[in-house]
CSV table of C-alpha atoms in Angstrom, one decimal:
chain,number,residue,atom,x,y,z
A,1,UNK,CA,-1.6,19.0,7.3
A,2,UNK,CA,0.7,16.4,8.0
A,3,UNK,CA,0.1,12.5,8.1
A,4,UNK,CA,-0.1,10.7,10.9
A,5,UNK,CA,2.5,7.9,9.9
A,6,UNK,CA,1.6,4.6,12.5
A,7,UNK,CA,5.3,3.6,13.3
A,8,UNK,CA,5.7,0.1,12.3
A,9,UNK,CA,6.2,-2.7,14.4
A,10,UNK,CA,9.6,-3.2,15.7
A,11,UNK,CA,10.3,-6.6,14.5
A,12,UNK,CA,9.1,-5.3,10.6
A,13,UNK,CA,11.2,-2.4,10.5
A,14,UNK,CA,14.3,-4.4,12.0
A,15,UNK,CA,13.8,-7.5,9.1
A,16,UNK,CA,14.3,-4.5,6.5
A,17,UNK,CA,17.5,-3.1,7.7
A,18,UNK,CA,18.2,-6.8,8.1
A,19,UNK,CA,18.2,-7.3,4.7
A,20,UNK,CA,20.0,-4.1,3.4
A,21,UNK,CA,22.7,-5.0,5.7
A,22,UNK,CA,23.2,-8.1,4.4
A,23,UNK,CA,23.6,-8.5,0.5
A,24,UNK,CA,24.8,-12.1,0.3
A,25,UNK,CA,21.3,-13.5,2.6
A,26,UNK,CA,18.9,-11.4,-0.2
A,27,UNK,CA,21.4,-11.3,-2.7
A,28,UNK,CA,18.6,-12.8,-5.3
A,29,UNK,CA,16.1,-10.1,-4.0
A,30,UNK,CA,18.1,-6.9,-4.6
A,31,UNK,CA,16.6,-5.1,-7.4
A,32,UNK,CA,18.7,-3.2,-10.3
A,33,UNK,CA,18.7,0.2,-8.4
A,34,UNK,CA,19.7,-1.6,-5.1
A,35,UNK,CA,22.4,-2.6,-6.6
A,36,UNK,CA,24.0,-0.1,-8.1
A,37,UNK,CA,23.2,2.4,-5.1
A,38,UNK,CA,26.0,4.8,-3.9
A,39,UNK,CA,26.1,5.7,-0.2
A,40,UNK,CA,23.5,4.4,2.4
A,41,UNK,CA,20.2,3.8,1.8
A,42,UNK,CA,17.1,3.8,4.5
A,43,UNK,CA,13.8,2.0,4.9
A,44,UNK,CA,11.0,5.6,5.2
A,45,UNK,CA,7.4,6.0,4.6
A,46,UNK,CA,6.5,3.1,6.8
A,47,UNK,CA,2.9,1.8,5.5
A,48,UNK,CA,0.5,-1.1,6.2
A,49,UNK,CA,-0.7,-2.7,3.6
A,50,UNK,CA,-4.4,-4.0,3.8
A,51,UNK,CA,-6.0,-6.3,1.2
A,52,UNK,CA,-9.4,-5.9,0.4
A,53,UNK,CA,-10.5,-9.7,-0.7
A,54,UNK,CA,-14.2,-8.7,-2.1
A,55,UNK,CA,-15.4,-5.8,-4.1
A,56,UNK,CA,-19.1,-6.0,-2.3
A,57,UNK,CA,-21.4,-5.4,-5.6
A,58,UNK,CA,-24.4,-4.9,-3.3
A,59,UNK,CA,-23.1,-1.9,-1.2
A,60,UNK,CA,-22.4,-3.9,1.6
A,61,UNK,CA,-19.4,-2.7,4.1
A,62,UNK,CA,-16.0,-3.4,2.9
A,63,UNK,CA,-13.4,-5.8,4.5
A,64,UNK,CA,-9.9,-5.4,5.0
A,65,UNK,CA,-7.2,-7.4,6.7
A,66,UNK,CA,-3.9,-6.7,7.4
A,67,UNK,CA,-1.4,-8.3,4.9
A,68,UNK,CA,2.0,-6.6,5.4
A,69,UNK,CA,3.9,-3.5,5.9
A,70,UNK,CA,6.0,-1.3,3.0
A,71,UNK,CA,9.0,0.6,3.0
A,72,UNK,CA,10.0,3.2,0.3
A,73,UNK,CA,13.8,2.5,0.5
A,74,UNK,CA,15.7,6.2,0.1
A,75,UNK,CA,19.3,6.6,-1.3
A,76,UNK,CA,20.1,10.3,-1.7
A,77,UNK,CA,17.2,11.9,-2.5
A,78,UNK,CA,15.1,9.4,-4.1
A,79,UNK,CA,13.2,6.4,-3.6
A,80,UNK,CA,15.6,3.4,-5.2
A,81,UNK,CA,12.9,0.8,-4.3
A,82,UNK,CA,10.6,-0.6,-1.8
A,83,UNK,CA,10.5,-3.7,0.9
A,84,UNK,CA,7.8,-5.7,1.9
A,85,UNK,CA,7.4,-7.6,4.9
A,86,UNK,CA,4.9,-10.0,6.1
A,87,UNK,CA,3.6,-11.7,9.1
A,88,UNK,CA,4.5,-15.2,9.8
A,89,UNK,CA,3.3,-17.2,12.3
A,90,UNK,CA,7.0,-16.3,13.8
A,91,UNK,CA,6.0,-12.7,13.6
A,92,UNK,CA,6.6,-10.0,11.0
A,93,UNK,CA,9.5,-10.4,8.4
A,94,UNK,CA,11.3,-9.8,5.1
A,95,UNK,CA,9.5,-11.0,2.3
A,96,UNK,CA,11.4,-8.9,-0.9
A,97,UNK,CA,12.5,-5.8,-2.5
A,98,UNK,CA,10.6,-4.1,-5.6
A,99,UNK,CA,10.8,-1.7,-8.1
A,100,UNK,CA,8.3,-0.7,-10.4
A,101,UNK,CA,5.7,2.2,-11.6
A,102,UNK,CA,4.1,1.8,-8.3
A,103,UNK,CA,7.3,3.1,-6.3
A,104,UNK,CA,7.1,6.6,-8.0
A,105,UNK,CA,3.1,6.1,-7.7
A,106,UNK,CA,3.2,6.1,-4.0
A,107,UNK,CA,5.7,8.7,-3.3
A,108,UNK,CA,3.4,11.2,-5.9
A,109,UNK,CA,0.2,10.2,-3.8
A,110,UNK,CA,1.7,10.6,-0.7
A,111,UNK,CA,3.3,13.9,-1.3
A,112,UNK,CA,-0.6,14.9,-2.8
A,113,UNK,CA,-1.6,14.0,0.4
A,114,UNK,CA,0.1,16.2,2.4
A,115,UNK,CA,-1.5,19.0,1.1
A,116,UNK,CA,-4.8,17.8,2.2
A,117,UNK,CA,-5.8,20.1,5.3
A,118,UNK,CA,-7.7,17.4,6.4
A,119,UNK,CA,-5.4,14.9,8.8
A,120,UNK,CA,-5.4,11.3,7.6
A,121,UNK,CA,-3.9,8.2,8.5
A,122,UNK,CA,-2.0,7.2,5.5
A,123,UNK,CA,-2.1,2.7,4.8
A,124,UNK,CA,-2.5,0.9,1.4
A,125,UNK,CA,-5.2,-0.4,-0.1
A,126,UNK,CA,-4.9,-3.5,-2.3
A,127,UNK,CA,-7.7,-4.8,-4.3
A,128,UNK,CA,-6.6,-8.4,-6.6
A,129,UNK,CA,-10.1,-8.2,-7.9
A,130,UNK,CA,-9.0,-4.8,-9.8
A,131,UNK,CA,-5.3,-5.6,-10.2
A,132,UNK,CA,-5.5,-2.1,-8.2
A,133,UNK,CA,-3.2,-0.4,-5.1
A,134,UNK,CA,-4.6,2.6,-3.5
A,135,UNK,CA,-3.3,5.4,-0.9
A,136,UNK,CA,-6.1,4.8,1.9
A,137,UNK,CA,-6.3,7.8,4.5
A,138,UNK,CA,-7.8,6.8,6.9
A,139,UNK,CA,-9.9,8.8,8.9
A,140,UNK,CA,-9.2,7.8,12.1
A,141,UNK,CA,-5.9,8.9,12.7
A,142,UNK,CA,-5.1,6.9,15.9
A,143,UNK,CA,-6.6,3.5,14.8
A,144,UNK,CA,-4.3,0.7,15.0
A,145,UNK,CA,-2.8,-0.2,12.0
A,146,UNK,CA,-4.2,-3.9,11.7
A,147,UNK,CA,-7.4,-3.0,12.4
A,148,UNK,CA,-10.6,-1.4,10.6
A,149,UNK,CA,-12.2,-1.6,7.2
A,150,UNK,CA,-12.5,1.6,5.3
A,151,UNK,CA,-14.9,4.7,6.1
A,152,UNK,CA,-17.5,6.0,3.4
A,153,UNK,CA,-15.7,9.3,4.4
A,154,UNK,CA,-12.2,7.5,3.9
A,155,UNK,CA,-10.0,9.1,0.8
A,156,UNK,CA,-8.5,6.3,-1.7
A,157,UNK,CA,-6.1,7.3,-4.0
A,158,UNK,CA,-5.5,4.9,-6.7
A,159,UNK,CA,-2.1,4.4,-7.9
A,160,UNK,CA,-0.7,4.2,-11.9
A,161,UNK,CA,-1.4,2.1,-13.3
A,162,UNK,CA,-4.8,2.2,-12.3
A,163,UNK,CA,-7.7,-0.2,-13.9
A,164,UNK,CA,-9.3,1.4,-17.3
A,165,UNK,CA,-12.3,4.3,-15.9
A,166,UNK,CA,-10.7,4.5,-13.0
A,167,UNK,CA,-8.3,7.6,-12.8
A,168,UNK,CA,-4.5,7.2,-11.0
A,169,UNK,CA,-4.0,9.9,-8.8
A,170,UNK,CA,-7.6,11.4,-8.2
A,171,UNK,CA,-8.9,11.6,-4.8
A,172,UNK,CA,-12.2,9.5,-4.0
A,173,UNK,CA,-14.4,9.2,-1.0
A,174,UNK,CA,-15.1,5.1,-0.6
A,175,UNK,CA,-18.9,5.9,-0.7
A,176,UNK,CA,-17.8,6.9,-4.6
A,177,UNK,CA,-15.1,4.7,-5.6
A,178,UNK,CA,-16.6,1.7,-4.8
A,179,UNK,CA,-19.9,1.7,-6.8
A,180,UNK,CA,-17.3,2.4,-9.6
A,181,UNK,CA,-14.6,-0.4,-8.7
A,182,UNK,CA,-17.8,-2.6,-8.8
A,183,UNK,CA,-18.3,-2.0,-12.9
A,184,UNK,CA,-15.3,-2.8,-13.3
A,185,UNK,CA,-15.3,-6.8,-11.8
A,186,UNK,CA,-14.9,-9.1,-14.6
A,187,UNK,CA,-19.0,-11.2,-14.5
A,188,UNK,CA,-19.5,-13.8,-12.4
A,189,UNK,CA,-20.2,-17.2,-13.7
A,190,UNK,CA,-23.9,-17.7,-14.9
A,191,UNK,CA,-26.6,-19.8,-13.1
A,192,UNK,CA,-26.2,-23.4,-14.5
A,193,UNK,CA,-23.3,-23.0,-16.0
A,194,UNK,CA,-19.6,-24.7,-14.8
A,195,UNK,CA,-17.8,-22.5,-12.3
C-alpha cells in the first residue's frame, strides 16, 4: 500500500529549491555529490522530522515535537543527498545539505515500507538520547504533520547505523521498541553524587 506522504509546507519546500538554485548563497553547504551532479536534481520524499527529547524509562507516553522537514535530493536515479530545513521564528527555511549512511538508510526503509499493506503516514523519528533516527509510520494517516506523539501501534524503523541491540532495518511496534531503547540509555547520575 502506498504512503500517505503530508506535502510539506510551502515556504520549506520553496527554501530547498532556493538553495539548489543558487550555488554561490550555499556554496559552503553543497556536499561532494552536489557538486559533482550532472543534470538537474529535485528535492522528493518530503518528511517531518520529529525529535523525541526523553526516552520515558517508566513506560510513560512518549513526546515528540516537530523539529524540521527532509528532502532526499534526486539526480538521475539516485538520491545524491538530503536538505534540511527548520522553522525560524520567520517561518520555515534552509538550514544545510547532507550526505551520509543515513541517506541510503532512509531511502531502503522507505522502499520497505511500501510493501507494508497496512497504510501509514511516513515522518522521522529522532532520538539524541540513542544517537538513533527512525522511519515512524504513523498510524493516523491524516494527522497533521506537527502534531502527535507516537502510537503503541505506530511502526519505527530504525536506520544504520542503529545503537548496539538494536537492529537497523527491522520493523517495531513502539509498545516494543521502547522498553528496549530504554536499556540502552547511558545511567543516570547517582543519588548524592555531582550531576
Amino acid at each position: 500500500m502506498p504512503l500517505h506522504v503530508l506535502p510539506p509546507p510551502s515556504p520549506a519546500l520553496r527554501s530547498v529549491l532556493a538553495a539548489l538554485s543558487s550555488p554561490t548563497a550555499v556554496r559552503e553547504d553543497r556536499t561532494p555529490a552536489l557538486r559533482s551532479a550532472q543534470g538537474p536534481v529535485s528535492p522528493e520524499s518530503p518528511l517531518p522530522v520529529h525529535v523525541l527529547d526523553r526516552v520515558v524509562p517508566n513506560g510513560g507516553p512518549p513526546a515528540t515535537r516537530l523539529t524540521g522537514w527532509r528532502f532526499l535530493i534526486r539526480g538521475g536515479d539516485r538520491s545524491l543527498a538530503a536538505a534540511e530545513t527548520v522553522l525560524t521564528p520567520d517561518g520555515w527555511t534552509f538550514s544545510h545539505f547532507f550526505e551520509g549512511p543515513y541517506l541510503r538508510s532512509t531511502e531502503q526503509a522507505l522502499l520497505q515500507a511500501e510493501s507494508i499493506k497496512t497504510p501509514f503516514q511516513p515522518r522521522l523519528l529522532s532520538v539524541p538520547e540513542l544517537y538513533m533516527i527512525t522511519l515512524w509510520l504513523h498510524g493516523d494517516t491524516e494527522a497533521d504533520a506537527s502534531a502527535g506523539a507516537p502510537r503503541p501501534t505506530d511502526v519505527l524503523v530504525p536506520l544504520a547505523p542503529a545503537p548496539p541491540g538494536i537492529a537497523a532495518h527491522r520493523p517495531h511496534r513502539v509498545a516494543d521498541l521502547l522498553p528496549v531503547m530504554t536499556l540502552r540509555l547511558p545511567p543516570g547520575p547517582l543519588l548524592g553524587s555531582p550531576a
